[in-house]
GROMACS .gro file of C-alpha atoms in nm:
model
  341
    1UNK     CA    1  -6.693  27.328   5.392
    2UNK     CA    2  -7.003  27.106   5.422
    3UNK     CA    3  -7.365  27.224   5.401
    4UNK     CA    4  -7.669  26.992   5.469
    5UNK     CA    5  -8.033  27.164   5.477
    6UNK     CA    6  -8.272  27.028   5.685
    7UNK     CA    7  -8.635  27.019   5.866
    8UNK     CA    8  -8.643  27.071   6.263
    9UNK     CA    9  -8.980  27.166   6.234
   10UNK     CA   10  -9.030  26.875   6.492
   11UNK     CA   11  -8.803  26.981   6.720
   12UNK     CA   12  -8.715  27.379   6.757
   13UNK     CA   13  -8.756  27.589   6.970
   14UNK     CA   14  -8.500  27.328   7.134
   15UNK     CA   15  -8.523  27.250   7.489
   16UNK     CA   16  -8.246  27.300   7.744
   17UNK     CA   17  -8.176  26.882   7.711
   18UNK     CA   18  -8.185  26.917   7.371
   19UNK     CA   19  -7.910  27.203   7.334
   20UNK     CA   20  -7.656  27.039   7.611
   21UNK     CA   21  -7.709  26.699   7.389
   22UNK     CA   22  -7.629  26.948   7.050
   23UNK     CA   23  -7.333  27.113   7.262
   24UNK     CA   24  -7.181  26.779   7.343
   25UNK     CA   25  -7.148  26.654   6.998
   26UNK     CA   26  -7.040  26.983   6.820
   27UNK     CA   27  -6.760  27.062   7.064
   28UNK     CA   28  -6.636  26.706   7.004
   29UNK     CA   29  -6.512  26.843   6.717
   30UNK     CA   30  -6.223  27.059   6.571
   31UNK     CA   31  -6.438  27.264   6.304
   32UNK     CA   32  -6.700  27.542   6.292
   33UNK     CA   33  -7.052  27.499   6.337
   34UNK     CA   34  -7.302  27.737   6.224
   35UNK     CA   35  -7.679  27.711   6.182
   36UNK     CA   36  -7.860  27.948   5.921
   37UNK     CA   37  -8.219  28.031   5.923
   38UNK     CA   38  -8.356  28.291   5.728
   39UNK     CA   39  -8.146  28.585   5.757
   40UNK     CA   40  -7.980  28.417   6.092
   41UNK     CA   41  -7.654  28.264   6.144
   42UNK     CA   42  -7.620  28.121   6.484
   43UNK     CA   43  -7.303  27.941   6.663
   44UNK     CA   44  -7.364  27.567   6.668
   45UNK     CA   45  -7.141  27.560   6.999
   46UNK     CA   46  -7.314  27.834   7.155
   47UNK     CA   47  -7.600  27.774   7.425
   48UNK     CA   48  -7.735  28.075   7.421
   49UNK     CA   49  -7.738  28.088   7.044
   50UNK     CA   50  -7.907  27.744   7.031
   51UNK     CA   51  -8.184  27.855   7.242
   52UNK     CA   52  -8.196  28.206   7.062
   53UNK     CA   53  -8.314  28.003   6.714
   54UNK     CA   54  -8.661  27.898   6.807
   55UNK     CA   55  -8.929  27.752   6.614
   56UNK     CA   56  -8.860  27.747   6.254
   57UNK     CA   57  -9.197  27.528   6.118
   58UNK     CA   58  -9.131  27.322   5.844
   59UNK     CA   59  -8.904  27.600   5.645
   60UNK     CA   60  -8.541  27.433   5.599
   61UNK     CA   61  -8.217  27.508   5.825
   62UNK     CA   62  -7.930  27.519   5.675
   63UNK     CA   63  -7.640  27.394   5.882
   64UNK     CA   64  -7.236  27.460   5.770
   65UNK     CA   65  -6.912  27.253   5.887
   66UNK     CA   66  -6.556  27.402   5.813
   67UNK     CA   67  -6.243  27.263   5.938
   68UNK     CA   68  -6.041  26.941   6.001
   69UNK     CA   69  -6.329  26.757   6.139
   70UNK     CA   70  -6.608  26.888   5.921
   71UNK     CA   71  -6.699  26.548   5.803
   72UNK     CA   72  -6.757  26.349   6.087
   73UNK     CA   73  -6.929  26.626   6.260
   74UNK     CA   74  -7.157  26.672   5.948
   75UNK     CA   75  -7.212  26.313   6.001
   76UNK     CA   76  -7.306  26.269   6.350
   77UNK     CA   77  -7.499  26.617   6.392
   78UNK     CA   78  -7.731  26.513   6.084
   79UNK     CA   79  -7.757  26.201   6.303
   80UNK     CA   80  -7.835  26.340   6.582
   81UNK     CA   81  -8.117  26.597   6.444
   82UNK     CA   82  -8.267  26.328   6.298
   83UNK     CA   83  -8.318  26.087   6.568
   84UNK     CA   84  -8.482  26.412   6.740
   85UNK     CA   85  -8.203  26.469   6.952
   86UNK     CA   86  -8.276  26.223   7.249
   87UNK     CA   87  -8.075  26.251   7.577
   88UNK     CA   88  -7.759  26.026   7.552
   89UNK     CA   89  -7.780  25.775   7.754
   90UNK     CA   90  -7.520  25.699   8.033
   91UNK     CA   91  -7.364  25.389   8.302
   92UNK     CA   92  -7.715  25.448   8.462
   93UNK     CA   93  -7.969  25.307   8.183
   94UNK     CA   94  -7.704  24.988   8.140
   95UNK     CA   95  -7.748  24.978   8.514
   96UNK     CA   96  -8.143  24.972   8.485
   97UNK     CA   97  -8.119  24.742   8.193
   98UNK     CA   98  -7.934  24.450   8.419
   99UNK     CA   99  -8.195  24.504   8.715
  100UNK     CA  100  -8.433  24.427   8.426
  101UNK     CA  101  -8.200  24.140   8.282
  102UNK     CA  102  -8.167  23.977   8.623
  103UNK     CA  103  -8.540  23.947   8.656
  104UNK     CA  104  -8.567  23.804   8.312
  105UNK     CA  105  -8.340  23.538   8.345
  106UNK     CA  106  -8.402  23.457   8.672
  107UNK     CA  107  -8.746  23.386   8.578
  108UNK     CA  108  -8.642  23.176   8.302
  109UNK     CA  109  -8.368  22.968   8.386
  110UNK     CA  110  -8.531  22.932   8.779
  111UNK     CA  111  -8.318  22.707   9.026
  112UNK     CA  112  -8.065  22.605   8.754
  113UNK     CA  113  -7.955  22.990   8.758
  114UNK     CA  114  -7.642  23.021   9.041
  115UNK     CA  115  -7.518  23.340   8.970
  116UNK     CA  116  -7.511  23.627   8.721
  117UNK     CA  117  -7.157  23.812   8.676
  118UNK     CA  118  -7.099  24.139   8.478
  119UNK     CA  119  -6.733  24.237   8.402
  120UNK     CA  120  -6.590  24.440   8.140
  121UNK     CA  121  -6.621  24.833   8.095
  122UNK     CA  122  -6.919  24.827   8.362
  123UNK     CA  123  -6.744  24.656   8.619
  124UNK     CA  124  -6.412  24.851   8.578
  125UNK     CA  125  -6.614  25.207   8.563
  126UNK     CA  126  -6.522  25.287   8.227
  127UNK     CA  127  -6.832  25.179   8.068
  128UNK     CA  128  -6.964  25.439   7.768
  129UNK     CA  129  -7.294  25.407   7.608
  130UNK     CA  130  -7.180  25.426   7.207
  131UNK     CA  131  -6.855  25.255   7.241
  132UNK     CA  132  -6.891  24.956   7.516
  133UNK     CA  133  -7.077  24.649   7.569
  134UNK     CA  134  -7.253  24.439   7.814
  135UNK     CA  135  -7.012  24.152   7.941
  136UNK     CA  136  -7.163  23.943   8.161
  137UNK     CA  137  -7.069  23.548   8.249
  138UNK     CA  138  -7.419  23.353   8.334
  139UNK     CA  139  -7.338  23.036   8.545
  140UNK     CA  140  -7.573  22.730   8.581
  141UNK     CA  141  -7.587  22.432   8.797
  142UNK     CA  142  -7.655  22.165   8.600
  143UNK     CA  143  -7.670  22.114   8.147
  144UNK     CA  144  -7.886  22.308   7.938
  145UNK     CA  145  -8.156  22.133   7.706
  146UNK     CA  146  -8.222  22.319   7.334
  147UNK     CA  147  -8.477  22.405   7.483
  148UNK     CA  148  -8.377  22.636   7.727
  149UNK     CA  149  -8.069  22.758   7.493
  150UNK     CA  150  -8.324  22.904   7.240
  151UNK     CA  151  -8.533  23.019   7.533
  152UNK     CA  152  -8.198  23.216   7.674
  153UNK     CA  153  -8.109  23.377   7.336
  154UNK     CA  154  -8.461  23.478   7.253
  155UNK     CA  155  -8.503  23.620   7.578
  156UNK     CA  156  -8.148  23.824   7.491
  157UNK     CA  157  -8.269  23.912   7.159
  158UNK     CA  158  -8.576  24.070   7.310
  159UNK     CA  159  -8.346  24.254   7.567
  160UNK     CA  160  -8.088  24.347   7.298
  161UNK     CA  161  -8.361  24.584   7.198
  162UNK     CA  162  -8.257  24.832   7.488
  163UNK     CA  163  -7.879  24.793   7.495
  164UNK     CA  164  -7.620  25.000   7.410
  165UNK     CA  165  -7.500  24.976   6.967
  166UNK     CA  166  -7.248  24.701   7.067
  167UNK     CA  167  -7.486  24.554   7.265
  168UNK     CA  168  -7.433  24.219   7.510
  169UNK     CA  169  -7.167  23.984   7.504
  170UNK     CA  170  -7.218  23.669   7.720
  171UNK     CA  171  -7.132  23.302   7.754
  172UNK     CA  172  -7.359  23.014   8.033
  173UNK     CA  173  -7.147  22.854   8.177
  174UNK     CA  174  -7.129  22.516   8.356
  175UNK     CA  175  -7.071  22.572   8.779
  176UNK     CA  176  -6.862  22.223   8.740
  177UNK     CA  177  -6.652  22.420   8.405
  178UNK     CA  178  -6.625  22.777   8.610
  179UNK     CA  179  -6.459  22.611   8.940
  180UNK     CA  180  -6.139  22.377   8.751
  181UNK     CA  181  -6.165  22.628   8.421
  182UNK     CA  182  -5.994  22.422   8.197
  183UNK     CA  183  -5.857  22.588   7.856
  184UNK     CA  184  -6.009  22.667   7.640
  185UNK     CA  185  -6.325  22.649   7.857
  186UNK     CA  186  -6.618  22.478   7.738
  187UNK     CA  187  -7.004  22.695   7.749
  188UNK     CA  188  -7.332  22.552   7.710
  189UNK     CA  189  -7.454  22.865   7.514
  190UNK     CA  190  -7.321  23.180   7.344
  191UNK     CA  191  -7.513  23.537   7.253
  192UNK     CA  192  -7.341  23.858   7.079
  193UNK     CA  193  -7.438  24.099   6.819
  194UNK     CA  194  -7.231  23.861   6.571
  195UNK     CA  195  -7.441  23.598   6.615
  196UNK     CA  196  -7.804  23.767   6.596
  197UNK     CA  197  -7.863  23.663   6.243
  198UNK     CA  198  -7.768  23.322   6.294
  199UNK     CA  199  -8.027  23.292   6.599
  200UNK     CA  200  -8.293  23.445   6.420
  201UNK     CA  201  -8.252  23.254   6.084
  202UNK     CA  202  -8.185  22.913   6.298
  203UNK     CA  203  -8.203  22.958   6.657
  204UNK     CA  204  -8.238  22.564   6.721
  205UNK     CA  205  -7.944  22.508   6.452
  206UNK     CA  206  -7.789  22.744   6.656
  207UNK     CA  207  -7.839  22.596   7.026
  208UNK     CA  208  -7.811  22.250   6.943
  209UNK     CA  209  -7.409  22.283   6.862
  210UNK     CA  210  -7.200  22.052   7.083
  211UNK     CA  211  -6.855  22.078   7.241
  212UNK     CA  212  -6.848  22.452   7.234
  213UNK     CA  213  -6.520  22.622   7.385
  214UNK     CA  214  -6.378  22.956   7.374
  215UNK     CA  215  -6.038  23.037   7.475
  216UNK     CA  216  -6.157  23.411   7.582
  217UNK     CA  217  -6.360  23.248   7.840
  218UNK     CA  218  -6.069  23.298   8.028
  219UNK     CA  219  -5.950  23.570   7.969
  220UNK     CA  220  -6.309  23.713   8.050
  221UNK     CA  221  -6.295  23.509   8.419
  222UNK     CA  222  -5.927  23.680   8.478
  223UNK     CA  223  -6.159  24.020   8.397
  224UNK     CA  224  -6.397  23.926   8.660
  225UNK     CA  225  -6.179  23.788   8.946
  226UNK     CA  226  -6.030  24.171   8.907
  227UNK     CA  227  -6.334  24.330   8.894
  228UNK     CA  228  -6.694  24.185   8.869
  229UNK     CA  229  -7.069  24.331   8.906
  230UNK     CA  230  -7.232  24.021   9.069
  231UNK     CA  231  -7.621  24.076   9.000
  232UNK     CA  232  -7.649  23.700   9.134
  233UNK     CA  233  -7.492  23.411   9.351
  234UNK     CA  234  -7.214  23.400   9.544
  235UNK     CA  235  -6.904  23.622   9.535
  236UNK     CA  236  -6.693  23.536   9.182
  237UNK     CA  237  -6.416  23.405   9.426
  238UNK     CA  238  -6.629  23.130   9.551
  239UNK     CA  239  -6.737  23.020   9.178
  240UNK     CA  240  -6.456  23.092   8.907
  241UNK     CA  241  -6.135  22.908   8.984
  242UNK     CA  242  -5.794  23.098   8.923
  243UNK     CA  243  -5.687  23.083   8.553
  244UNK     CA  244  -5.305  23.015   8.417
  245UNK     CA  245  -5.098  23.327   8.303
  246UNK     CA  246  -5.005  23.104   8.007
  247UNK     CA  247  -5.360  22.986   7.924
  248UNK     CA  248  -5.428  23.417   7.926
  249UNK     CA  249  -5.145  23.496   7.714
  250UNK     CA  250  -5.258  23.209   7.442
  251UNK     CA  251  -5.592  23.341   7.460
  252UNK     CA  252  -5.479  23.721   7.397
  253UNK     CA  253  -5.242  23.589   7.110
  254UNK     CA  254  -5.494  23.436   6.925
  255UNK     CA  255  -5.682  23.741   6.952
  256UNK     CA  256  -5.414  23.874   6.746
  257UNK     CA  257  -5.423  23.638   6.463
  258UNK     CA  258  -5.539  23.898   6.204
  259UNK     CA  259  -5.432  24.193   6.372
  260UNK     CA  260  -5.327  24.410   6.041
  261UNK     CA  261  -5.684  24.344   5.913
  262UNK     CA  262  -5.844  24.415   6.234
  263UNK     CA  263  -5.689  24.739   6.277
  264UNK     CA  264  -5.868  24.846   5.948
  265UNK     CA  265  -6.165  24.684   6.088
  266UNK     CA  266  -6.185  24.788   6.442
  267UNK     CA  267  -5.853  25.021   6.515
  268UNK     CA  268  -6.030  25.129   6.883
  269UNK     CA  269  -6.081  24.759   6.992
  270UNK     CA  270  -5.737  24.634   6.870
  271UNK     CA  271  -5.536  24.893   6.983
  272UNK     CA  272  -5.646  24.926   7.341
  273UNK     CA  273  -5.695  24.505   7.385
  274UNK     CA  274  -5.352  24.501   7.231
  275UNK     CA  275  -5.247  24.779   7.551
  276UNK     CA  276  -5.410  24.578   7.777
  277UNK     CA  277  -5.270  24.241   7.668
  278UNK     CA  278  -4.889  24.406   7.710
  279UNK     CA  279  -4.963  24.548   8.058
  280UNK     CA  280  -5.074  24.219   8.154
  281UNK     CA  281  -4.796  24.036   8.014
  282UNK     CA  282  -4.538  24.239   8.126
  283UNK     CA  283  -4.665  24.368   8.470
  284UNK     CA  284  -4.929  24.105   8.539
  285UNK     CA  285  -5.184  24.429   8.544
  286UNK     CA  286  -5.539  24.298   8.459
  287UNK     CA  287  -5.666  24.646   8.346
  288UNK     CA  288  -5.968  24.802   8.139
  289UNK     CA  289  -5.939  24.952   7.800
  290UNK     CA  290  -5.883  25.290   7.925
  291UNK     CA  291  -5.584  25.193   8.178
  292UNK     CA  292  -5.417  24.981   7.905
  293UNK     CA  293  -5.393  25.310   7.708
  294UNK     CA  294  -5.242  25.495   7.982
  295UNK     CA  295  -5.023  25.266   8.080
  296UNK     CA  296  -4.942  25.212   7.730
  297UNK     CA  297  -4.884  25.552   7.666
  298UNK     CA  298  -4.617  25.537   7.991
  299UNK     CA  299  -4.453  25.235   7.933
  300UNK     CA  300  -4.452  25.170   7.499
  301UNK     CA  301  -4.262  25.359   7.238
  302UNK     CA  302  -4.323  25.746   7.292
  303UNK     CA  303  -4.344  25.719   6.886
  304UNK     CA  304  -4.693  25.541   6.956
  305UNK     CA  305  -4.831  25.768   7.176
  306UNK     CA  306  -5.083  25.948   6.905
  307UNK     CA  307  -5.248  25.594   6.795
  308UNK     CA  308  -5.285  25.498   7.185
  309UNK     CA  309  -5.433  25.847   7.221
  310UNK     CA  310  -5.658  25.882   6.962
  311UNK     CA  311  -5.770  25.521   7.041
  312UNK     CA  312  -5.854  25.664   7.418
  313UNK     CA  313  -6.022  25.939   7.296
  314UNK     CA  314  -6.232  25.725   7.048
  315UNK     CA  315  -6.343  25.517   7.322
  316UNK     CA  316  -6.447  25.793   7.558
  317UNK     CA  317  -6.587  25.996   7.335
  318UNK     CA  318  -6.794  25.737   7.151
  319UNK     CA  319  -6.678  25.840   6.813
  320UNK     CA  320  -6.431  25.736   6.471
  321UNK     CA  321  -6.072  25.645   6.570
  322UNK     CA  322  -5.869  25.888   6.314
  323UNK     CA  323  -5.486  25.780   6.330
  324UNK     CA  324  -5.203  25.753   6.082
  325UNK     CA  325  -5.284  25.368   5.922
  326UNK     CA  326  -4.886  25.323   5.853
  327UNK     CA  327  -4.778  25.381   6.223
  328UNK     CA  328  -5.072  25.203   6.387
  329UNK     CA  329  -4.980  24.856   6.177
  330UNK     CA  330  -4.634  24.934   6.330
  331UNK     CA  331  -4.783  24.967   6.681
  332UNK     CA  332  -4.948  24.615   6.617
  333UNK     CA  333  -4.663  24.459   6.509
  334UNK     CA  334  -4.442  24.612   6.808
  335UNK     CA  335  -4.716  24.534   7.048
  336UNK     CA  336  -4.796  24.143   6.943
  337UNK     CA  337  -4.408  24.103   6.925
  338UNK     CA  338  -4.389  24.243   7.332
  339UNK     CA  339  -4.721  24.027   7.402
  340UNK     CA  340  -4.422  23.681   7.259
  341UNK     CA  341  -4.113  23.799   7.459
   0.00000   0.00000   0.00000
């Protein structure tokens, strides 16, 4: 069992919002959840109970976990009180958050700016808040200056301010690069939460690399000839060229280079690319994360269907992966092996 005491002085007597936002993270999990107040003991999974508590002033609430998921949901519930229990957001604020980034960068990039294409989790309608990002491709007419790469990552900094924990992932790309999409492609500038430090210790260190390519370029253009968001431009047809099935398969193997370690690292991100990557290779499916699992779970080793599960429910859920380490290492080695054949 796991007890934390604290102050909701600042937030009881909850509001209806507030208690569906509570509900939706307690049931998540398989354990009790009680809150105590004074002589009180109410059901952490209970509306009625929830709304039954009240004000409580600054005296302290004790709140009790028991059972196979106590610590996680001690975890995210003390989370959750703390940040006052705000709404969780949804596919709708990412949706007002690219009206907003198509204004921005329209305004800043001007006539050079062709087209603006979002693919991913948003464009496949699987997109959730805590566990996605924003993938979007950003294609230009004509070469960026510095200039106007430190202008483009500032302006994404400011915006990243808004997004969702993983926050955006996107590549400008040349119109001249997009149409013949050579491999790996070449980009005139990159911005991702891994490289936020970077920009803001050096942002013209940063944007004045040359040659820059990335083999998942086209993987990412496969994404969005299947399935694209275009804020901008033309129709993704009439801009991105048709990629090789080889150049996609070298790109998703390289993405496996340090699977074992990633799968300590990231076990939701590995295992459903890695489901993905399989479908793809064997049934040239292009697929989101969430179809790669259930395909996965259809098509691979019935002795892998827990680790492709749990990774599903991760991802929808927007919480840990918990799996058995031993048999998901097997799954990557088994899954990278069927990615070669």
């Amino acid at each position: 069992m796991i007890r934390i005491d604290i102050s909701l002085g600042h937030l009881t007597p909850f509001t209806r919002d507030q208690v569906i936002r509570l509900m939706q993270t307690t049931s998540r999990y398989d354990c009790h959840v009680m809150f105590q107040h004074r002589h009180r003991t109410i059901n952490g999974k209970s509306v009625l109970g929830l709304l039954s508590l009240g004000a409580t002033g600054d005296e302290p609430v004790t709140v009790e976990f028991d059972g196979v998921d106590e610590a996680q949901a001690a975890r995210d519930v003390q989370h959750l009180l703390e940040g006052g229990v705000q709404p969780e957001k949804d596919k709708q604020d990412a949706v007002f958050l690219l009206g907003v980034l198509k204004e921005r960068l329209s305004t800043l990039m001007k006539d050079n700016l062709l087209g603006i294409y979002v693919h991913g989790s948003l464009a496949f309608d699987c997109f959730h808040w805590n566990s996605s990002d924003i993938d979007f491709l950003a294609v230009v007419r004509r070469p960026m200056t510095v200039e106007e790469k430190i202008a483009f990552v500032r302006t994404m900094e400011e915006l990243s301010a808004e997004a969702p924990p993983k926050g955006f992932e996107c590549s400008v790309m040349l119109e001249s690069v997009c149409r013949e999409m050579p491999f790996p492609a070449p980009y005139e500038v990159h911005f991702s939460n891994m490289w936020r430090e970077a920009i803001r210790q050096d942002a013209e260190g940063y944007c004045s690399r040359e040659n820059c390519t990335d083999p998942d370029l086209t993987t990412h253009v496969l994404s969005l000839r299947a399935s694209c968001l275009t804020l901008l431009g033309p129709g993704p047809m009439k801009v991105f060229g048709s990629v090789r099935k080889d150049d996609c398969l070298h790109a998703m193997y390289l993405d496996t280079d340090r699977v074992q370690e990633q799968l300590d690292e990231n076990p939701i991100y590995i295992v459903l690319n890695l489901c993905r990557a399989v479908a793809y290779r064997q049934g040239d499916m292009v697929l989101s994360k969430a179809e790669g699992a259930r395909w996965a779970i259809r098509n691979m080793p019935s002795r892998f269907q827990g680790v492709i599960q749990a990774a599903l429910n991760a991802y929808t859920e927007g919480r840990e992966m918990y799996f058995n380490k031993d048999l998901a290492k097997d799954f990557g080695c088994v899954a990278v092996s069927m990615l070669l054949s």
